[in-house]
Amino acid sequence: MPAGLIVLLVLALAPAGAYNEGNRLYAQRDYAGAARAYQRALAAGPNAAACYNLGNALFKSGKMGMAIVQYRRALALRPRDADVARNLSFARAYRVDKVTPDRGSIERALDRSFRLLSRREAAPAAAALVLLAALSLSVWIVRRGRWLLGAATALAVLALFCLVTQWVWTGEVQSRPAVVVVPEVDVLSGPGEEFKQILLIHDGTEVKVREQRGAYLLVQLSGGSGGWIRSDEVQRVY
């Protein structure tokens, strides 16, 4: 076997080996070791199962914020996975800071509807549906079959749904979400230790990054309040 092919096979099998090692260590309740193995598996690229299992290992290790980051990454890759959504909700319930939703129930329901597909699914699905809708419309122009017009309309609506889904996920990424990953954080009125403390937040609190100045980030919490914290006190979701 050529040396180049051997190298490619080793590189391809390494993440699977690390993932299986993580499962073995997790079963032995070596959660820290399992977390390190899952992180090695993720070095090859995004993987919903590895993110989910890493989240479980981190949660068992008491690292609430880091677990929430991994659950959110897993949910972005596999948004219809009930286990991921349930564990994310479970981890959020354990946080010290109880966050009040900043959106109404109807807005949250619409948001969930437009997250039924992942970003990876929505983009190609939208392209395919637009093409099929155009073809159906073209055939309808020639043959004038009522069902063809109905099919073109339905396909166009589904394409629009996929496009909006893609837009929602793009907005999510561009909002730069992050999670506090240290026991507690002093939120300051400015980017430096000399500024006044205005809030105290804890491990697992989710924020959005609005600005960065040196080693400090301006973050916003749900509801609109916020301030400056050190960049090493949070971990970005995306």
Coordinates of N, CA and C in Angstrom, one line a residue:
M1 N 0.8 -1.2 0.0 CA 0.0 0.0 0.0 C 0.9 1.2 0.0
P2 N 0.6 2.2 -0.8 CA 1.4 3.4 -0.9 C 1.4 4.2 0.4
A3 N 2.6 4.8 0.8 CA 2.7 5.5 2.0 C 1.7 6.6 2.2
G4 N 1.4 7.3 1.1 CA 0.5 8.4 1.2 C -0.9 7.9 1.6
L5 N -1.3 6.8 1.0 CA -2.6 6.2 1.3 C -2.7 5.8 2.8
I6 N -1.6 5.2 3.3 CA -1.6 4.8 4.7 C -1.7 6.0 5.6
V7 N -1.1 7.1 5.3 CA -1.2 8.3 6.1 C -2.6 8.8 6.1
L8 N -3.3 8.8 4.9 CA -4.7 9.3 4.8 C -5.6 8.4 5.7
L9 N -5.3 7.1 5.6 CA -6.2 6.1 6.4 C -6.0 6.4 7.9
V10 N -4.8 6.6 8.3 CA -4.5 6.9 9.7 C -5.2 8.2 10.2
L11 N -5.1 9.2 9.3 CA -5.8 10.5 9.7 C -7.3 10.3 9.7
A12 N -7.8 9.5 8.8 CA -9.3 9.3 8.8 C -9.7 8.5 10.0
L13 N -8.9 7.5 10.5 CA -9.4 6.7 11.6 C -9.1 7.3 12.9
A14 N -8.1 8.2 13.0 CA -7.8 8.8 14.3 C -8.9 9.4 15.1
P15 N -9.8 10.2 14.4 CA -10.9 10.8 15.1 C -11.9 9.7 15.7
A16 N -12.1 8.7 14.9 CA -13.0 7.6 15.3 C -12.4 6.9 16.5
G17 N -11.1 6.7 16.5 CA -10.4 6.0 17.6 C -10.5 6.9 18.9
A18 N -10.3 8.2 18.7 CA -10.4 9.1 19.9 C -11.9 9.1 20.4
Y19 N -12.8 9.1 19.5 CA -14.2 9.1 19.9 C -14.6 7.8 20.7
N20 N -14.1 6.7 20.2 CA -14.4 5.4 20.9 C -13.7 5.4 22.2
E21 N -12.5 5.9 22.3 CA -11.8 6.0 23.6 C -12.6 6.9 24.6
G22 N -13.1 8.0 24.1 CA -13.9 8.8 24.9 C -15.1 8.1 25.5
N23 N -15.8 7.3 24.6 CA -16.9 6.5 25.1 C -16.5 5.5 26.2
R24 N -15.3 4.9 26.0 CA -14.9 3.9 27.0 C -14.5 4.5 28.3
L25 N -13.9 5.7 28.2 CA -13.5 6.4 29.5 C -14.8 6.9 30.2
Y26 N -15.7 7.4 29.4 CA -17.0 7.9 30.0 C -17.7 6.8 30.7
A27 N -17.7 5.6 30.1 CA -18.3 4.4 30.8 C -17.6 4.0 32.1
Q28 N -16.3 4.3 32.1 CA -15.5 4.1 33.4 C -15.6 5.2 34.3
R29 N -16.4 6.3 34.0 CA -16.6 7.5 34.8 C -15.3 8.3 35.0
D30 N -14.4 8.2 34.0 CA -13.3 9.0 33.9 C -13.7 10.2 33.0
Y31 N -14.5 11.1 33.5 CA -15.1 12.2 32.7 C -14.0 13.1 32.1
A32 N -13.0 13.4 32.9 CA -12.0 14.4 32.4 C -11.2 13.7 31.3
G33 N -10.9 12.4 31.4 CA -10.2 11.7 30.3 C -11.1 11.6 29.1
A34 N -12.4 11.3 29.3 CA -13.3 11.3 28.2 C -13.4 12.6 27.5
A35 N -13.4 13.7 28.2 CA -13.5 15.0 27.6 C -12.3 15.3 26.7
R36 N -11.1 14.9 27.2 CA -9.9 15.1 26.4 C -9.9 14.2 25.1
A37 N -10.5 13.0 25.2 CA -10.6 12.2 24.0 C -11.6 12.8 23.0
Y38 N -12.7 13.2 23.5 CA -13.7 13.8 22.6 C -13.1 15.1 21.9
Q39 N -12.3 15.8 22.6 CA -11.7 17.0 22.0 C -10.7 16.7 20.9
R40 N -10.0 15.6 21.1 CA -9.1 15.1 20.0 C -10.0 14.7 18.8
A41 N -11.1 14.0 19.1 CA -11.9 13.6 18.0 C -12.5 14.8 17.2
L42 N -12.7 15.9 17.9 CA -13.3 17.1 17.3 C -12.2 17.9 16.5
A43 N -10.9 17.6 16.8 CA -9.9 18.3 16.1 C -10.0 18.1 14.6
A44 N -10.6 17.0 14.2 CA -10.8 16.7 12.7 C -11.9 17.5 12.1
G45 N -12.7 18.1 12.9 CA -13.8 18.9 12.3 C -15.1 18.7 13.2
P46 N -16.1 19.6 12.9 CA -17.4 19.5 13.6 C -18.0 18.1 13.6
N47 N -18.6 17.7 14.7 CA -19.2 16.4 14.7 C -20.3 16.5 15.9
A48 N -21.5 16.3 15.5 CA -22.6 16.5 16.5 C -22.5 15.5 17.7
A49 N -22.2 14.2 17.3 CA -22.1 13.2 18.4 C -21.0 13.5 19.4
A50 N -19.8 13.9 18.8 CA -18.7 14.2 19.7 C -18.9 15.4 20.5
C51 N -19.6 16.5 19.9 CA -19.9 17.6 20.7 C -20.9 17.3 21.9
Y52 N -21.9 16.5 21.5 CA -22.9 16.1 22.6 C -22.2 15.3 23.7
N53 N -21.4 14.3 23.3 CA -20.8 13.5 24.4 C -19.7 14.3 25.1
L54 N -19.1 15.2 24.5 CA -18.1 16.1 25.2 C -18.9 17.0 26.2
G55 N -20.1 17.5 25.7 CA -20.9 18.2 26.7 C -21.3 17.4 27.9
N56 N -21.6 16.1 27.7 CA -22.0 15.3 28.8 C -20.8 15.1 29.8
A57 N -19.6 14.9 29.2 CA -18.4 14.7 30.0 C -18.1 15.9 30.8
L58 N -18.2 17.1 30.2 CA -17.9 18.3 30.8 C -18.9 18.6 31.9
F59 N -20.2 18.3 31.7 CA -21.2 18.5 32.7 C -20.9 17.6 33.9
K60 N -20.6 16.4 33.7 CA -20.2 15.5 34.8 C -19.0 15.9 35.5
S61 N -18.1 16.7 34.8 CA -16.9 17.2 35.5 C -17.1 18.5 36.2
G62 N -18.4 19.0 36.2 CA -18.7 20.3 36.8 C -18.4 21.5 36.0
K63 N -18.2 21.4 34.7 CA -17.8 22.5 33.9 C -19.1 22.9 33.1
M64 N -20.0 23.6 33.8 CA -21.3 23.9 33.3 C -21.2 24.7 32.0
G65 N -20.5 25.8 32.0 CA -20.4 26.7 30.8 C -19.9 26.0 29.6
M66 N -18.8 25.3 29.8 CA -18.2 24.5 28.7 C -19.2 23.5 28.1
A67 N -19.9 22.9 29.0 CA -20.9 21.9 28.6 C -22.0 22.5 27.7
I68 N -22.5 23.7 28.1 CA -23.5 24.4 27.4 C -23.0 24.8 26.0
V69 N -21.7 25.2 25.9 CA -21.1 25.5 24.6 C -21.2 24.3 23.7
Q70 N -20.8 23.2 24.2 CA -20.8 22.0 23.4 C -22.2 21.5 23.0
Y71 N -23.2 21.6 23.9 CA -24.6 21.3 23.6 C -25.1 22.2 22.5
R72 N -24.8 23.5 22.6 CA -25.3 24.4 21.6 C -24.6 24.1 20.2
R73 N -23.4 23.7 20.2 CA -22.7 23.4 18.9 C -23.4 22.1 18.4
A74 N -23.6 21.1 19.2 CA -24.3 19.9 18.8 C -25.7 20.2 18.2
L75 N -26.4 21.1 18.9 CA -27.8 21.4 18.4 C -27.7 22.1 17.1
A76 N -26.7 22.9 16.9 CA -26.6 23.6 15.6 C -26.4 22.7 14.5
L77 N -25.6 21.6 14.8 CA -25.4 20.6 13.7 C -26.5 19.6 13.6
R78 N -27.3 19.4 14.7 CA -28.3 18.4 14.6 C -29.5 18.9 15.4
P79 N -30.2 19.9 14.8 CA -31.2 20.7 15.6 C -32.5 19.9 16.0
R80 N -32.7 18.7 15.4 CA -33.9 18.0 15.7 C -33.7 16.9 16.7
D81 N -32.5 16.9 17.3 CA -32.1 15.8 18.2 C -32.7 16.2 19.6
A82 N -33.6 15.4 20.0 CA -34.3 15.7 21.3 C -33.4 15.5 22.5
D83 N -32.5 14.5 22.4 CA -31.5 14.3 23.5 C -30.6 15.5 23.8
V84 N -30.1 16.1 22.7 CA -29.3 17.3 22.8 C -30.1 18.4 23.4
A85 N -31.3 18.7 22.9 CA -32.1 19.8 23.4 C -32.4 19.6 24.8
R86 N -32.7 18.4 25.2 CA -33.1 18.1 26.6 C -31.9 18.3 27.5
N87 N -30.7 17.8 27.2 CA -29.5 18.0 28.0 C -29.1 19.5 28.1
L88 N -29.3 20.2 27.0 CA -29.0 21.7 27.0 C -30.0 22.4 28.0
S89 N -31.2 22.0 28.0 CA -32.2 22.6 28.9 C -31.9 22.2 30.4
F90 N -31.4 21.0 30.5 CA -31.1 20.5 31.9 C -29.9 21.2 32.4
A91 N -28.9 21.4 31.6 CA -27.7 22.2 32.0 C -28.0 23.6 32.4
R92 N -28.8 24.2 31.5 CA -29.2 25.6 31.8 C -30.0 25.7 33.1
A93 N -30.8 24.7 33.5 CA -31.5 24.8 34.7 C -30.6 24.8 35.9
Y94 N -29.4 24.3 35.8 CA -28.5 24.2 36.9 C -27.7 25.5 37.2
R95 N -27.8 26.4 36.3 CA -27.0 27.7 36.4 C -27.4 28.5 37.6
V96 N -26.5 29.2 38.2 CA -26.8 30.1 39.3 C -27.6 31.2 38.8
D97 N -27.3 31.8 37.7 CA -28.1 33.0 37.2 C -29.3 32.5 36.4
K98 N -30.4 32.8 36.9 CA -31.7 32.5 36.2 C -32.1 33.6 35.2
V99 N -32.0 33.3 34.0 CA -32.2 34.3 32.9 C -33.6 34.4 32.5
T100 N -34.2 35.5 32.5 CA -35.6 35.7 31.9 C -35.5 35.8 30.4
P101 N -36.4 35.0 29.7 CA -36.3 35.1 28.2 C -36.6 36.5 27.8
D102 N -35.8 37.0 26.8 CA -36.0 38.3 26.2 C -36.9 38.4 25.0
R103 N -37.7 37.3 24.8 CA -38.6 37.2 23.6 C -39.9 36.6 24.1
G104 N -41.0 37.0 23.5 CA -42.3 36.4 23.8 C -42.4 35.0 23.3
S105 N -43.5 34.3 23.7 CA -43.7 32.9 23.4 C -43.9 32.7 21.9
I106 N -44.6 33.6 21.2 CA -44.8 33.5 19.8 C -43.5 33.6 19.0
E107 N -42.7 34.6 19.5 CA -41.4 34.8 18.8 C -40.5 33.6 19.0
R108 N -40.5 33.0 20.2 CA -39.7 31.8 20.5 C -40.2 30.6 19.7
A109 N -41.5 30.5 19.5 CA -42.1 29.4 18.7 C -41.6 29.5 17.2
L110 N -41.7 30.7 16.7 CA -41.2 30.9 15.3 C -39.8 30.6 15.2
D111 N -39.0 31.0 16.2 CA -37.6 30.8 16.1 C -37.3 29.3 16.1
R112 N -38.0 28.5 16.9 CA -37.8 27.1 16.9 C -38.2 26.5 15.6
S113 N -39.3 27.0 15.0 CA -39.7 26.5 13.7 C -38.6 26.6 12.6
F114 N -37.9 27.8 12.7 CA -36.9 28.0 11.7 C -35.6 27.5 12.1
R115 N -35.5 26.6 13.0 CA -34.3 25.9 13.4 C -34.5 24.4 13.3
L116 N -35.5 24.0 12.6 CA -35.8 22.5 12.3 C -34.7 21.9 11.4
L117 N -34.1 22.8 10.6 CA -33.0 22.4 9.7 C -31.7 23.1 10.2
S118 N -30.6 22.4 10.0 CA -29.3 23.0 10.3 C -28.9 23.9 9.1
R119 N -27.9 24.7 9.3 CA -27.4 25.5 8.3 C -26.9 24.7 7.1
R120 N -26.3 23.5 7.4 CA -25.8 22.7 6.3 C -26.9 22.1 5.5
E121 N -28.1 21.9 6.2 CA -29.2 21.3 5.5 C -30.0 22.4 4.7
A122 N -30.1 23.5 5.3 CA -31.0 24.6 4.7 C -30.5 25.1 3.4
A123 N -29.2 25.4 3.3 CA -28.7 26.0 2.0 C -28.9 25.1 0.8
P124 N -28.4 23.8 0.8 CA -28.7 23.0 -0.4 C -30.1 22.7 -0.6
A125 N -30.9 22.6 0.5 CA -32.3 22.3 0.3 C -33.0 23.5 -0.4
A126 N -32.6 24.7 0.0 CA -33.2 25.9 -0.7 C -32.9 26.0 -2.1
A127 N -31.6 25.7 -2.5 CA -31.2 25.7 -3.9 C -31.9 24.7 -4.7
A128 N -32.1 23.5 -4.2 CA -32.8 22.4 -4.9 C -34.3 22.8 -5.1
L129 N -34.9 23.3 -4.0 CA -36.3 23.6 -4.1 C -36.6 24.8 -5.1
V130 N -35.7 25.8 -5.1 CA -35.8 26.9 -6.1 C -35.8 26.3 -7.5
L131 N -34.8 25.4 -7.7 CA -34.7 24.8 -9.0 C -35.9 24.1 -9.4
L132 N -36.5 23.2 -8.5 CA -37.7 22.5 -8.8 C -38.9 23.4 -9.0
A133 N -39.0 24.4 -8.2 CA -40.1 25.4 -8.4 C -40.0 26.0 -9.8
A134 N -38.8 26.4 -10.2 CA -38.7 27.0 -11.5 C -39.0 26.1 -12.6
L135 N -38.6 24.8 -12.5 CA -38.9 23.8 -13.5 C -40.4 23.6 -13.6
S136 N -41.1 23.5 -12.4 CA -42.5 23.3 -12.4 C -43.2 24.4 -13.0
L137 N -42.8 25.6 -12.7 CA -43.4 26.8 -13.3 C -43.2 26.8 -14.8
S138 N -42.0 26.4 -15.3 CA -41.8 26.4 -16.7 C -42.7 25.4 -17.4
V139 N -42.9 24.2 -16.8 CA -43.8 23.2 -17.4 C -45.2 23.7 -17.4
W140 N -45.6 24.4 -16.3 CA -46.9 25.0 -16.2 C -47.2 26.0 -17.3
I141 N -46.2 26.8 -17.6 CA -46.4 27.8 -18.7 C -46.7 27.1 -20.1
V142 N -46.1 26.0 -20.2 CA -46.3 25.2 -21.5 C -47.6 24.5 -21.5
R143 N -47.9 23.7 -20.4 CA -49.0 22.8 -20.4 C -50.2 23.3 -19.6
R144 N -50.0 24.3 -18.8 CA -51.1 24.9 -18.0 C -51.9 24.0 -17.1
G145 N -51.2 23.0 -16.6 CA -51.9 22.1 -15.7 C -52.0 22.7 -14.3
R146 N -53.2 22.6 -13.7 CA -53.4 23.3 -12.4 C -52.5 22.7 -11.3
W147 N -52.3 21.4 -11.4 CA -51.5 20.8 -10.3 C -50.0 21.2 -10.4
L148 N -49.6 21.6 -11.7 CA -48.2 22.1 -11.8 C -48.0 23.4 -11.2
L149 N -49.0 24.3 -11.3 CA -49.0 25.6 -10.6 C -49.0 25.4 -9.1
G150 N -49.8 24.5 -8.6 CA -49.8 24.2 -7.2 C -48.5 23.7 -6.7
A151 N -47.9 22.8 -7.5 CA -46.6 22.2 -7.1 C -45.5 23.3 -7.1
A152 N -45.5 24.2 -8.1 CA -44.6 25.3 -8.1 C -44.7 26.2 -6.9
T153 N -46.0 26.5 -6.6 CA -46.2 27.3 -5.4 C -45.7 26.7 -4.1
A154 N -46.0 25.4 -3.9 CA -45.6 24.7 -2.7 C -44.1 24.6 -2.6
L155 N -43.5 24.4 -3.7 CA -42.0 24.3 -3.7 C -41.4 25.6 -3.4
A156 N -42.0 26.7 -4.0 CA -41.5 28.0 -3.7 C -41.6 28.4 -2.2
V157 N -42.7 28.0 -1.6 CA -42.9 28.3 -0.2 C -41.9 27.5 0.7
L158 N -41.7 26.2 0.3 CA -40.6 25.5 1.0 C -39.2 26.1 0.8
A159 N -39.0 26.5 -0.4 CA -37.7 27.2 -0.6 C -37.5 28.4 0.2
L160 N -38.6 29.2 0.4 CA -38.6 30.4 1.2 C -38.3 30.0 2.7
F161 N -39.0 29.0 3.1 CA -38.8 28.5 4.5 C -37.3 28.2 4.7
C162 N -36.7 27.5 3.8 CA -35.2 27.1 3.9 C -34.4 28.4 3.9
L163 N -34.7 29.3 3.0 CA -33.9 30.6 3.0 C -34.0 31.4 4.3
V164 N -35.2 31.4 4.9 CA -35.4 32.1 6.2 C -34.6 31.3 7.2
T165 N -34.7 30.0 7.2 CA -33.9 29.2 8.1 C -32.4 29.5 8.1
Q166 N -31.9 29.6 6.8 CA -30.5 30.0 6.6 C -30.2 31.4 7.2
W167 N -31.1 32.3 7.0 CA -31.0 33.7 7.5 C -31.0 33.7 9.0
V168 N -31.8 32.9 9.6 CA -31.9 32.8 11.1 C -30.6 32.3 11.7
W169 N -30.1 31.2 11.1 CA -28.8 30.7 11.6 C -27.6 31.6 11.3
T170 N -27.7 32.3 10.2 CA -26.6 33.3 10.0 C -26.7 34.4 11.0
G171 N -27.9 34.9 11.4 CA -28.0 35.9 12.4 C -27.5 35.4 13.7
E172 N -27.8 34.1 14.0 CA -27.3 33.5 15.3 C -25.8 33.5 15.4
V173 N -25.1 33.1 14.3 CA -23.7 33.1 14.3 C -23.1 34.6 14.4
Q174 N -23.7 35.5 13.6 CA -23.2 36.9 13.6 C -23.5 37.6 14.9
S175 N -24.4 37.1 15.8 CA -24.6 37.7 17.1 C -23.5 37.4 18.0
R176 N -22.6 36.5 17.6 CA -21.4 36.1 18.4 C -21.7 35.7 19.8
P177 N -22.5 34.6 20.0 CA -22.8 34.1 21.3 C -21.6 33.5 22.0
A178 N -21.6 33.6 23.3 CA -20.5 33.1 24.1 C -21.1 32.7 25.5
V179 N -20.4 31.9 26.2 CA -20.8 31.4 27.5 C -19.7 31.6 28.5
V180 N -20.1 32.0 29.7 CA -19.2 32.1 30.8 C -18.7 30.8 31.2
V181 N -17.4 30.6 31.3 CA -16.8 29.2 31.6 C -15.9 29.3 32.9
V182 N -16.1 30.3 33.7 CA -15.4 30.3 35.0 C -16.4 30.4 36.1
P183 N -16.1 30.1 37.4 CA -17.1 30.1 38.4 C -17.9 31.4 38.5
E184 N -17.2 32.5 38.5 CA -17.9 33.8 38.6 C -17.1 34.9 37.9
V185 N -17.8 35.9 37.4 CA -17.2 37.0 36.6 C -17.7 38.3 37.1
D186 N -16.8 39.2 37.4 CA -17.1 40.6 37.6 C -17.3 41.3 36.3
V187 N -18.5 41.8 36.1 CA -18.8 42.6 34.9 C -18.5 44.0 35.2
L188 N -17.7 44.7 34.4 CA -17.2 46.0 34.7 C -17.8 47.0 33.8
S189 N -17.7 48.3 34.2 CA -18.3 49.4 33.4 C -17.4 49.8 32.3
G190 N -16.1 49.3 32.2 CA -15.2 49.7 31.2 C -14.2 48.5 31.0
P191 N -13.4 48.6 29.9 CA -12.4 47.5 29.6 C -11.1 47.6 30.4
G192 N -11.2 47.3 31.7 CA -10.1 47.3 32.6 C -10.4 47.1 34.0
E193 N -9.5 46.6 34.8 CA -9.7 46.3 36.2 C -10.0 47.6 37.0
E194 N -9.6 48.8 36.5 CA -9.8 50.0 37.2 C -11.3 50.5 37.2
F195 N -12.1 49.9 36.3 CA -13.5 50.3 36.2 C -14.3 49.7 37.3
K196 N -15.5 50.2 37.5 CA -16.4 49.8 38.5 C -17.1 48.5 38.2
Q197 N -17.3 47.6 39.2 CA -18.1 46.4 39.0 C -19.6 46.8 39.0
I198 N -20.3 46.3 37.9 CA -21.7 46.6 37.8 C -22.6 45.4 37.9
L199 N -22.0 44.2 37.7 CA -22.7 43.0 37.7 C -21.8 41.8 38.2
L200 N -22.4 40.8 38.7 CA -21.7 39.6 39.0 C -22.5 38.4 38.3
I201 N -21.8 37.7 37.4 CA -22.4 36.6 36.7 C -21.6 35.3 36.9
H202 N -22.2 34.2 36.6 CA -21.6 32.9 37.0 C -21.5 32.0 35.8
D203 N -20.8 30.9 36.1 CA -20.6 29.8 35.1 C -21.9 29.4 34.4
G204 N -21.8 29.4 33.1 CA -23.0 28.9 32.3 C -23.8 30.1 31.8
T205 N -23.6 31.3 32.2 CA -24.4 32.4 31.8 C -24.1 32.7 30.3
E206 N -25.1 32.8 29.5 CA -24.9 33.0 28.0 C -25.0 34.5 27.7
V207 N -24.1 35.0 26.9 CA -24.0 36.4 26.5 C -23.8 36.5 25.0
K208 N -23.8 37.7 24.5 CA -23.5 38.0 23.1 C -22.4 39.0 23.2
V209 N -21.4 38.8 22.4 CA -20.2 39.7 22.3 C -20.5 40.8 21.4
R210 N -20.4 42.0 21.9 CA -20.7 43.2 21.1 C -19.4 44.0 20.6
E211 N -18.3 43.8 21.4 CA -17.1 44.6 21.0 C -15.9 44.0 21.7
Q212 N -14.8 44.2 21.2 CA -13.5 43.7 21.9 C -12.5 44.8 21.9
R213 N -11.9 45.0 23.1 CA -10.8 46.0 23.2 C -9.7 45.3 24.0
G214 N -8.7 44.9 23.3 CA -7.6 44.2 23.9 C -8.0 42.9 24.5
A215 N -7.8 42.7 25.8 CA -8.2 41.5 26.5 C -9.6 41.5 27.0
Y216 N -10.4 42.5 26.7 CA -11.7 42.7 27.2 C -12.8 42.6 26.2
L217 N -13.9 42.1 26.5 CA -15.1 42.0 25.6 C -16.2 42.8 26.3
L218 N -16.9 43.5 25.4 CA -18.2 44.1 25.8 C -19.3 43.1 25.5
V219 N -20.0 42.6 26.6 CA -21.0 41.5 26.4 C -22.4 42.0 26.8
Q220 N -23.4 41.4 26.2 CA -24.7 41.7 26.5 C -25.5 40.5 27.0
L221 N -26.2 40.6 28.1 CA -27.0 39.5 28.6 C -28.4 39.6 28.0
S222 N -29.1 38.5 28.2 CA -30.5 38.5 27.9 C -31.2 39.6 28.7
G223 N -32.0 40.4 28.0 CA -32.7 41.5 28.6 C -32.0 42.8 28.3
G224 N -30.8 42.8 27.9 CA -30.1 44.0 27.4 C -29.0 44.6 28.3
S225 N -28.9 44.1 29.6 CA -27.9 44.6 30.5 C -26.5 43.9 30.0
G226 N -25.4 44.5 30.5 CA -24.1 44.0 30.2 C -23.0 44.8 30.6
G227 N -21.8 44.5 30.1 CA -20.6 45.3 30.5 C -19.4 44.6 30.0
W228 N -18.3 44.9 30.6 CA -17.0 44.4 30.1 C -16.4 43.3 31.0
I229 N -16.0 42.2 30.3 CA -15.3 41.1 31.0 C -14.1 40.7 30.2
R230 N -13.2 39.9 30.9 CA -12.0 39.4 30.2 C -12.4 38.4 29.2
S231 N -11.7 38.3 28.1 CA -12.0 37.4 27.0 C -11.7 35.9 27.4
D232 N -10.9 35.7 28.4 CA -10.6 34.3 28.8 C -11.6 33.8 29.8
E233 N -12.6 34.6 30.1 CA -13.7 34.2 31.0 C -14.9 33.6 30.3
V234 N -14.9 33.7 29.0 CA -16.0 33.1 28.2 C -15.4 32.3 27.1
Q235 N -16.3 31.5 26.5 CA -15.9 30.7 25.3 C -17.0 30.9 24.3
R236 N -16.5 31.2 23.0 CA -17.4 31.5 21.9 C -18.1 30.2 21.5
V237 N -19.4 30.3 21.2 CA -20.1 29.1 20.7 C -19.7 28.7 19.3
Y238 N -19.5 29.8 18.4 CA -19.2 29.5 17.0 C -17.8 30.2 16.7

